[in-house]
PDB file of C-alpha atoms in Angstrom:
ATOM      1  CA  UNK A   1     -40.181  34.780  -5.159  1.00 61.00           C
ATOM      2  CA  UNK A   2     -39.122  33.932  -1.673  1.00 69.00           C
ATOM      3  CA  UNK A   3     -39.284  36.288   0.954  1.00 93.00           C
ATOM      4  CA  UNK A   4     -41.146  37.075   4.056  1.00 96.00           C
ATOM      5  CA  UNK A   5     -44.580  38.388   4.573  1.00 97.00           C
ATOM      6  CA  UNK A   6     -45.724  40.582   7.509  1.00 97.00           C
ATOM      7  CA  UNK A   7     -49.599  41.738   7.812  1.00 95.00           C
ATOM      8  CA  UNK A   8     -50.943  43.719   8.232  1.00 95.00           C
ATOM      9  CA  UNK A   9     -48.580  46.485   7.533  1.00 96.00           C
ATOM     10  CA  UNK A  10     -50.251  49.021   9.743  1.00 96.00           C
ATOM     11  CA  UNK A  11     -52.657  47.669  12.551  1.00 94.00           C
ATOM     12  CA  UNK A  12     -54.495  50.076  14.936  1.00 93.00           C
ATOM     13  CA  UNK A  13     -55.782  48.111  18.185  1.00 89.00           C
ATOM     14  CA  UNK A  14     -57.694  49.872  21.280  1.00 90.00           C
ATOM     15  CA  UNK A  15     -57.241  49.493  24.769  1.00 87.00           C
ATOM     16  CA  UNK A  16     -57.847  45.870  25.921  1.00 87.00           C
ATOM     17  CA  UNK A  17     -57.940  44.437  22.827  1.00 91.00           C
ATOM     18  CA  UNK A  18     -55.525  41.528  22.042  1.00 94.00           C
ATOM     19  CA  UNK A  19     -54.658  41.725  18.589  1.00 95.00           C
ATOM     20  CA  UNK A  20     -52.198  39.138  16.297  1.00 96.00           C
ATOM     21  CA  UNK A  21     -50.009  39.958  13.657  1.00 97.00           C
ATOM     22  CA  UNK A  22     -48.716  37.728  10.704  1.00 98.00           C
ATOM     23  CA  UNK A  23     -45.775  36.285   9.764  1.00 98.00           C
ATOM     24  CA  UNK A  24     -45.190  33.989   6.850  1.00 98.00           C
ATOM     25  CA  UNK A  25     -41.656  32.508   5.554  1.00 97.00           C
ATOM     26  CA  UNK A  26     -41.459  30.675   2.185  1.00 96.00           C
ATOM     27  CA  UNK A  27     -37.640  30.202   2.085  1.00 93.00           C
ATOM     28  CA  UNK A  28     -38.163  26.715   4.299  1.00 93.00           C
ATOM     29  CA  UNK A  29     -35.895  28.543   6.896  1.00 93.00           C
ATOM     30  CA  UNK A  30     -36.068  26.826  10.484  1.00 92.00           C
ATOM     31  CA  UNK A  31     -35.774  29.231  12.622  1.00 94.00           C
ATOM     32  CA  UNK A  32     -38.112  32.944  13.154  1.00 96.00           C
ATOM     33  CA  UNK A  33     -38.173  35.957  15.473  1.00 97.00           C
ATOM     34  CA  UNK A  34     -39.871  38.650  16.594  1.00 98.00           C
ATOM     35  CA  UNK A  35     -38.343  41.837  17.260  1.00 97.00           C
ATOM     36  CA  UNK A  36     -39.523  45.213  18.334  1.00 97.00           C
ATOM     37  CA  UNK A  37     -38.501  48.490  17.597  1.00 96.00           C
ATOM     38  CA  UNK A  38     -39.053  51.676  19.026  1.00 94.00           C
ATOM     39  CA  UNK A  39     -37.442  54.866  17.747  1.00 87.00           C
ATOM     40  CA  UNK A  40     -34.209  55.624  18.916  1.00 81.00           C
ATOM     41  CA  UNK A  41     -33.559  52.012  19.951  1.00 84.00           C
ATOM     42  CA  UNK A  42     -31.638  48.918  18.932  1.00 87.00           C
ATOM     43  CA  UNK A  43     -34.425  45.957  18.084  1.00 94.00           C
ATOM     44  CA  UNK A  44     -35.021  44.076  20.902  1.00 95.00           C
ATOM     45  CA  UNK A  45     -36.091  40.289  20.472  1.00 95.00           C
ATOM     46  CA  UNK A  46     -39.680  39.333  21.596  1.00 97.00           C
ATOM     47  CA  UNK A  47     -39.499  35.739  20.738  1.00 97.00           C
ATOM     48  CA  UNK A  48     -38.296  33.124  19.001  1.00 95.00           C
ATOM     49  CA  UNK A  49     -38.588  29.440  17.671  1.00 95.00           C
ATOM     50  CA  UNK A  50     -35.974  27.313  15.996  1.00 92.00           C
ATOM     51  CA  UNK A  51     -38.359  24.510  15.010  1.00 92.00           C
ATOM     52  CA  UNK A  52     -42.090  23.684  15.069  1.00 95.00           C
ATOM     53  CA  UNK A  53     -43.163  23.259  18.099  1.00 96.00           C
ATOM     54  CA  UNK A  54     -40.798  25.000  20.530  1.00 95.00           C
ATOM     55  CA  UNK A  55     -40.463  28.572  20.787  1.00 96.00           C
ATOM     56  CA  UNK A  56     -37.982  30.651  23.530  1.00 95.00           C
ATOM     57  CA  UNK A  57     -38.574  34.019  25.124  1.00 96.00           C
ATOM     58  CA  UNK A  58     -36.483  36.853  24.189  1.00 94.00           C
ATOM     59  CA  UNK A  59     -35.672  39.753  25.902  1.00 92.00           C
ATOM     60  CA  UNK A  60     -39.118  41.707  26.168  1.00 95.00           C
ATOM     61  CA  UNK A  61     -41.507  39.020  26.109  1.00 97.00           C
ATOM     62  CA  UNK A  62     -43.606  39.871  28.861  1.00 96.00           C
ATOM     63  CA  UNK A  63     -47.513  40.501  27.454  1.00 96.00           C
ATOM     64  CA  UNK A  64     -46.709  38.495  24.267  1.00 97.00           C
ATOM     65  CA  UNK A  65     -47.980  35.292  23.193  1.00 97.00           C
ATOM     66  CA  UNK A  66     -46.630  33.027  20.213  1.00 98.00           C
ATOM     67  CA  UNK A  67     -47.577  29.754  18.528  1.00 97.00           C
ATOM     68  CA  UNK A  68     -45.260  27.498  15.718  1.00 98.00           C
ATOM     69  CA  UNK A  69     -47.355  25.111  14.668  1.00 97.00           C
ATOM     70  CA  UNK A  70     -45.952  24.936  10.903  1.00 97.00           C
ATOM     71  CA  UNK A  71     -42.306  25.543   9.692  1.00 96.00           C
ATOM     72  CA  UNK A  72     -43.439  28.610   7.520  1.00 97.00           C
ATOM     73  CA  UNK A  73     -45.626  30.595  10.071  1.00 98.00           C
ATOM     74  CA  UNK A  74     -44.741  32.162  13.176  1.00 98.00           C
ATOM     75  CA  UNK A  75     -47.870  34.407  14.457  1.00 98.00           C
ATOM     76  CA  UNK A  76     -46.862  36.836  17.247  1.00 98.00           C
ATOM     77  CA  UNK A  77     -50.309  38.162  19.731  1.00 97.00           C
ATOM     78  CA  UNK A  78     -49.870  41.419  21.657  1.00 96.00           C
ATOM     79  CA  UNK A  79     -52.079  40.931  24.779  1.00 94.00           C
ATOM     80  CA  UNK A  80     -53.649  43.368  26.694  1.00 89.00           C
ATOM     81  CA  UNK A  81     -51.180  42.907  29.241  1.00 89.00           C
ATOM     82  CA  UNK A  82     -48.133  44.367  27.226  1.00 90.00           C
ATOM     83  CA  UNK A  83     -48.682  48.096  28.812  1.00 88.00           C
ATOM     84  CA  UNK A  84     -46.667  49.844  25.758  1.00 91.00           C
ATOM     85  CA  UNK A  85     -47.421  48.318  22.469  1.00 93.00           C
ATOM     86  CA  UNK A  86     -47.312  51.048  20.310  1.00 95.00           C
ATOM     87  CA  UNK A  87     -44.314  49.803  17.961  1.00 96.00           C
ATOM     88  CA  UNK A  88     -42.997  48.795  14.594  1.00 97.00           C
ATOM     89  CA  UNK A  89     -42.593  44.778  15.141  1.00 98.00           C
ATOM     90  CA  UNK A  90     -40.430  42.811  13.016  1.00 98.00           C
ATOM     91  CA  UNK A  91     -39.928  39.211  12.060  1.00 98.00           C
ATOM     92  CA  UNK A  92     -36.975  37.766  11.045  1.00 97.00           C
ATOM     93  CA  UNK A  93     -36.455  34.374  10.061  1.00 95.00           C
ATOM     94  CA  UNK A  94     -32.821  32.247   9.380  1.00 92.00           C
ATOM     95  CA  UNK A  95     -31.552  28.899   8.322  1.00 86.00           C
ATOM     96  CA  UNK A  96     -29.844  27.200  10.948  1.00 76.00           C
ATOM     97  CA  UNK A  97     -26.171  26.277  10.644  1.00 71.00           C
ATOM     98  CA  UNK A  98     -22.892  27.731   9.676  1.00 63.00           C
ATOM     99  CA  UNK A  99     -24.168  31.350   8.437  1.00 66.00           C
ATOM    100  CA  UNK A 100     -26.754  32.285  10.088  1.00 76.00           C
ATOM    101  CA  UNK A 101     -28.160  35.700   8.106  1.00 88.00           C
ATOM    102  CA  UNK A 102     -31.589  36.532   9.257  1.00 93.00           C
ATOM    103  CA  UNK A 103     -33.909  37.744   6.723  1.00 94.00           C
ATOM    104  CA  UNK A 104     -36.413  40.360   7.594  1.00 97.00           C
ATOM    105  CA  UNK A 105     -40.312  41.035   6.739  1.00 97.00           C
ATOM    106  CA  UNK A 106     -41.239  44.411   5.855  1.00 97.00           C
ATOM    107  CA  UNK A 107     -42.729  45.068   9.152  1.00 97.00           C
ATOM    108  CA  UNK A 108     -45.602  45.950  11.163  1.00 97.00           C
ATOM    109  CA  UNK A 109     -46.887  49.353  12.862  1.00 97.00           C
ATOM    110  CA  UNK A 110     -49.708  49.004  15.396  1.00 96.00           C
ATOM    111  CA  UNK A 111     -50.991  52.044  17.150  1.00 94.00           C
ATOM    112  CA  UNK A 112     -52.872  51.435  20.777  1.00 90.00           C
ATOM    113  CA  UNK A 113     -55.625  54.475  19.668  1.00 86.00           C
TER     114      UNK A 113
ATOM    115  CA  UNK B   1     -24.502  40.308  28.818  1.00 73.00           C
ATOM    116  CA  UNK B   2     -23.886  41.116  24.779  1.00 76.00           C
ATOM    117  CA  UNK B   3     -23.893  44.746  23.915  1.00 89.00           C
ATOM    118  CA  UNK B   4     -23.558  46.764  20.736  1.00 95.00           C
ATOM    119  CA  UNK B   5     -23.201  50.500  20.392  1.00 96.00           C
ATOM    120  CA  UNK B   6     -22.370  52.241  16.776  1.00 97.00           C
ATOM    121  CA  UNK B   7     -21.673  55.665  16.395  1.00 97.00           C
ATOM    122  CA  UNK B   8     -22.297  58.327  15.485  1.00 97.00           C
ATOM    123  CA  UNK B   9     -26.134  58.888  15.964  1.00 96.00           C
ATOM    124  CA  UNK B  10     -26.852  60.432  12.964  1.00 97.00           C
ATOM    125  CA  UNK B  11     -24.429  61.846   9.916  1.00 98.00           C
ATOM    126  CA  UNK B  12     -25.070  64.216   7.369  1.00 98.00           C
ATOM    127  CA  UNK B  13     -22.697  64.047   4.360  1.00 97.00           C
ATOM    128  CA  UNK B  14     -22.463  65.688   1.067  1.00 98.00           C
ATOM    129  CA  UNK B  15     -22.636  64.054  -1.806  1.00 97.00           C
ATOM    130  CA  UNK B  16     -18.910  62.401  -2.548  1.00 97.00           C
ATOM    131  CA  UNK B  17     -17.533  63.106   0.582  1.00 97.00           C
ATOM    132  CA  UNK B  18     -17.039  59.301   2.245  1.00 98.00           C
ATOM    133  CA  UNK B  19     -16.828  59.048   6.250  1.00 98.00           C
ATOM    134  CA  UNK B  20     -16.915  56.029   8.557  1.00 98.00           C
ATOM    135  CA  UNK B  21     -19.037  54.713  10.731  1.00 98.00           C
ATOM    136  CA  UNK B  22     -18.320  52.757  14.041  1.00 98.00           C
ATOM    137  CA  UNK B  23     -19.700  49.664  15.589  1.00 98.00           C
ATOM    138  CA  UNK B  24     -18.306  48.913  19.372  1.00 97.00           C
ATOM    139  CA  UNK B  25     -19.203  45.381  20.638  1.00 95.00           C
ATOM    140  CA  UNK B  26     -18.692  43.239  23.819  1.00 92.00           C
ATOM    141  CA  UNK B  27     -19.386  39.556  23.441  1.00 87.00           C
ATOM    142  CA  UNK B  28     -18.287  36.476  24.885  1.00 83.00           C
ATOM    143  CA  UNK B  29     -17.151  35.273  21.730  1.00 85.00           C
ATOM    144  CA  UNK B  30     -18.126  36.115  18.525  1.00 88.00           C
ATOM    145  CA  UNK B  31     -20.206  33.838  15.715  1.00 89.00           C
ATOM    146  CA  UNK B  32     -20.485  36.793  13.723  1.00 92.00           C
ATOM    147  CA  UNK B  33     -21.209  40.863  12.952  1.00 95.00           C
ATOM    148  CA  UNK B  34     -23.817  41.554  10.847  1.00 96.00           C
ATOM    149  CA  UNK B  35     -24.415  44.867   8.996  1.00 98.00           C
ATOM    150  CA  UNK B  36     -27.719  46.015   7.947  1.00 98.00           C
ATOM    151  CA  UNK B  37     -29.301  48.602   5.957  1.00 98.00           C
ATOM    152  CA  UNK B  38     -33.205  50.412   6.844  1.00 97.00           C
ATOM    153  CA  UNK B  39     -34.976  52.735   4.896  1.00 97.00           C
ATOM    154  CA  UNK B  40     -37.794  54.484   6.923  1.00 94.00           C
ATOM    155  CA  UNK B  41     -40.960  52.218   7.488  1.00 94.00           C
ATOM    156  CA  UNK B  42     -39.266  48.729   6.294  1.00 96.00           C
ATOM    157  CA  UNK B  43     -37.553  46.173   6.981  1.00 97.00           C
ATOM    158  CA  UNK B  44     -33.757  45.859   7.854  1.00 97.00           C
ATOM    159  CA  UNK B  45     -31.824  44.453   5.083  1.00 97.00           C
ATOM    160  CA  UNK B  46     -29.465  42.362   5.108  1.00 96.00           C
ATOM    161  CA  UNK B  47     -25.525  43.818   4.224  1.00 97.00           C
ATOM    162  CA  UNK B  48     -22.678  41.796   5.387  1.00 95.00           C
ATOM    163  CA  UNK B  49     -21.399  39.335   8.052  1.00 95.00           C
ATOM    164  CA  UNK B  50     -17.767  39.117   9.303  1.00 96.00           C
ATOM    165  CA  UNK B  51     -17.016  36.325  11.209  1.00 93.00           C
ATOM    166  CA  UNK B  52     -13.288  37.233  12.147  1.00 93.00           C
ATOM    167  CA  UNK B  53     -11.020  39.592  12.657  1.00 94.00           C
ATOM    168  CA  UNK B  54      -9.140  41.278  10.002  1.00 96.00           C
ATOM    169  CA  UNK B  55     -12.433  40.300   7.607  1.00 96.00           C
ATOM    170  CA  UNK B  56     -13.127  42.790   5.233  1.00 97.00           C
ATOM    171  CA  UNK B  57     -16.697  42.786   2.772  1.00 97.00           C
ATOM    172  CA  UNK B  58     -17.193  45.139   0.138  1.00 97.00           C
ATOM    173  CA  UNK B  59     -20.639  45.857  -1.768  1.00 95.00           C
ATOM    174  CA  UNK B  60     -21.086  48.649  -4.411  1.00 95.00           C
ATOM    175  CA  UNK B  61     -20.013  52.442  -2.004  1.00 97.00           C
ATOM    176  CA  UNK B  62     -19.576  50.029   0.983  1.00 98.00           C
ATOM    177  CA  UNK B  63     -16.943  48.377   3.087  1.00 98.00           C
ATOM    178  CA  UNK B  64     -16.763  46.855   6.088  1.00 98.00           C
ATOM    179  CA  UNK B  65     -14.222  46.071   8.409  1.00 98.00           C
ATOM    180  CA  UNK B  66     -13.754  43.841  11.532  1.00 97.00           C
ATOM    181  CA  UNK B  67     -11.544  44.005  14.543  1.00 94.00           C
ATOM    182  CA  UNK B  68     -11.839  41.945  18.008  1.00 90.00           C
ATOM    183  CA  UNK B  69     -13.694  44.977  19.537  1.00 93.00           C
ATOM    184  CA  UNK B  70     -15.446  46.962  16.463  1.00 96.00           C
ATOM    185  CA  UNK B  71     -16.370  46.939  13.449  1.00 98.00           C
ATOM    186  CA  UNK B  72     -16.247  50.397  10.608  1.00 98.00           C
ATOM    187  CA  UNK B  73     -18.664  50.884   7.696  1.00 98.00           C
ATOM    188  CA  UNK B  74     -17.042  52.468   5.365  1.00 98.00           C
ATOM    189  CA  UNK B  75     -18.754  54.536   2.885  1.00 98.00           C
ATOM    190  CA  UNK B  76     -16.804  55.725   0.061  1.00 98.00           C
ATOM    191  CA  UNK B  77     -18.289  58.627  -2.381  1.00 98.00           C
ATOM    192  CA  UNK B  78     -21.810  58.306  -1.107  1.00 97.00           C
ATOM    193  CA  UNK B  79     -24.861  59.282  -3.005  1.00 98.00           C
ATOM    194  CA  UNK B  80     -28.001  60.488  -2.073  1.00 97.00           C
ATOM    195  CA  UNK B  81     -29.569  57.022  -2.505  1.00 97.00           C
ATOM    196  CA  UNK B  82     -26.990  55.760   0.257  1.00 98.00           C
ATOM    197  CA  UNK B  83     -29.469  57.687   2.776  1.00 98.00           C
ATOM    198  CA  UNK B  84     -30.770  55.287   5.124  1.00 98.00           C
ATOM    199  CA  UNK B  85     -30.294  53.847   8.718  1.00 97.00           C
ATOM    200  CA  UNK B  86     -27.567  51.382   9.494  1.00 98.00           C
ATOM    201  CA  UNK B  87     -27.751  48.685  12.038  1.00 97.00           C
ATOM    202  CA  UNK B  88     -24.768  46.664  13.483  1.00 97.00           C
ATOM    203  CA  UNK B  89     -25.810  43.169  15.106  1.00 96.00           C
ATOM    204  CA  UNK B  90     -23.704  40.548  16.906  1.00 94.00           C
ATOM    205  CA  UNK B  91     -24.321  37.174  17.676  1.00 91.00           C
ATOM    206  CA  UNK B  92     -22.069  35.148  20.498  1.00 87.00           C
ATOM    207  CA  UNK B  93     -21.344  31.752  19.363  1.00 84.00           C
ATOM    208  CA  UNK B  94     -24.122  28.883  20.357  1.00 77.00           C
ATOM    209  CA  UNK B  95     -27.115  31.626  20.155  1.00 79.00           C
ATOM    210  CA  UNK B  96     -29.211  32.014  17.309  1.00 78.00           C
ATOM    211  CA  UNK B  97     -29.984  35.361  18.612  1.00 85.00           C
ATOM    212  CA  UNK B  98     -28.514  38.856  17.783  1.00 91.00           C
ATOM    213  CA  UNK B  99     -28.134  41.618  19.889  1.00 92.00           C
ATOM    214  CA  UNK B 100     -28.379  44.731  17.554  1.00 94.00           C
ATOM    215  CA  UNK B 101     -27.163  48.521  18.146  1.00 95.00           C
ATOM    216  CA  UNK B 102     -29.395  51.799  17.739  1.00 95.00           C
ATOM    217  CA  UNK B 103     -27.958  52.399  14.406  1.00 96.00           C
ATOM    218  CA  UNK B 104     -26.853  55.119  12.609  1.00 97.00           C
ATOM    219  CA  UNK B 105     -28.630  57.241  10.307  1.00 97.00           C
ATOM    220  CA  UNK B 106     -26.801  58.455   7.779  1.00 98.00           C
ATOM    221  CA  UNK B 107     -28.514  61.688   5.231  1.00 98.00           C
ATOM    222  CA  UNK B 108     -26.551  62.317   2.128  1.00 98.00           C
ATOM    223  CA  UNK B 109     -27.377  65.891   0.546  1.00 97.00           C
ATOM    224  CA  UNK B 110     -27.010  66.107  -3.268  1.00 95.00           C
TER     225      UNK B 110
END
């Protein structure tokens, strides 16, 4: 089946820490994202890469670090520095070109305890 | 700067009675609306795109629509399995990002 993983699925971190979540794509899509999303908000983009190698700050990307060293992963870190992490974080990922659908994981909740 | 809104917040519906729901956009351009449905906890997934307007998509209860400033899911004699959040996304053309709205989330009482 193809489809894309996110874990862990709930992630509990403590003050200080820097913690990474996972993100792995099997449908040989070029492009992923992350995306965070508090409640009563739209999902705002974190990051994202269109090929290996390169990878573009979103909106919120302040305190977040991201690597894209193979076309199916796309880890996202949550620094100490982010001040607010408590979220559900998403990753998305898309075939570039004329329809341009992205495809979500099922998600990750991390709790700063 | 893009920017999505949909309303209403939140609907509650009875079972079989259909309603709409709205999806206001400003975007320099448009590659495309996207529609997506989220059940608590998960993942959005992934509904419809229009790319112009006058577009209309249609899957199972839903429809959606497409004008130059809005798109309407429609949903016609909803069930209670219809219950979810709905998020409206567009994307301005030479991005590969989307700018999404809060969503709506829609209850549907047996």
């Amino acid at each position: 089946d193809g489809g894309i993983t996110q874990s862990p699925k709930y992630l509990f971190r403590k003050e200080g820490q820097n913690v990474t979540l996972s993100c792995e794509q099997n449908l040989n899509h070029d492009a992923m994202y992350w995306y965070r999303q508090d409640p009563g908000q739209g999902l705002r983009l974190i990051y994202y890469s269109q090929i290996v190698n390169d990878f573009q700050k979103g909106d919120i990307a302040e305190g977040y670090s991201v690597s894209r060293e193979k076309k199916e992963s796309f880890p996202l870190t949550v620094t100490s520095a982010q001040k607010n992490p408590t979220a559900f974080y998403l990753c998305a990922s898309t075939q570039t070109g004329e329809n341009n659908e992205q495809f979500f994981g099922p998600g990750t909740r991390l709790t700063v305890l | 700067e893009d920017q999505v809104t949909q309303s209403p917040e939140a609907l509650r519906l009875q079972e079989g009675e259909s309603s709409s729901l709205n999806c206001s956009y400003t975007v320099s351009g448009l590659r495309g609306l996207f529609w997506y449905r989220q059940d608590p906890g998960k993942g959005p997934e992934f509904l419809f795109t229009l790319y112009s307007a006058g577009e209309e998509k249609e899957k199972e209860r839903l429809k959606a629509t497409l004008t130059k400033k809005e798109s309407f899911l429609h949903i016609t004699a909803p069930k209670p399995e219809d219950s979810a959040t709905y998020l409206c996304a567009v994307q301005a053309p030479n991005d590969y990002k989307l700018s999404f709205g809060a969503g709506t989330t829609v209850t549907v009482r047996a």
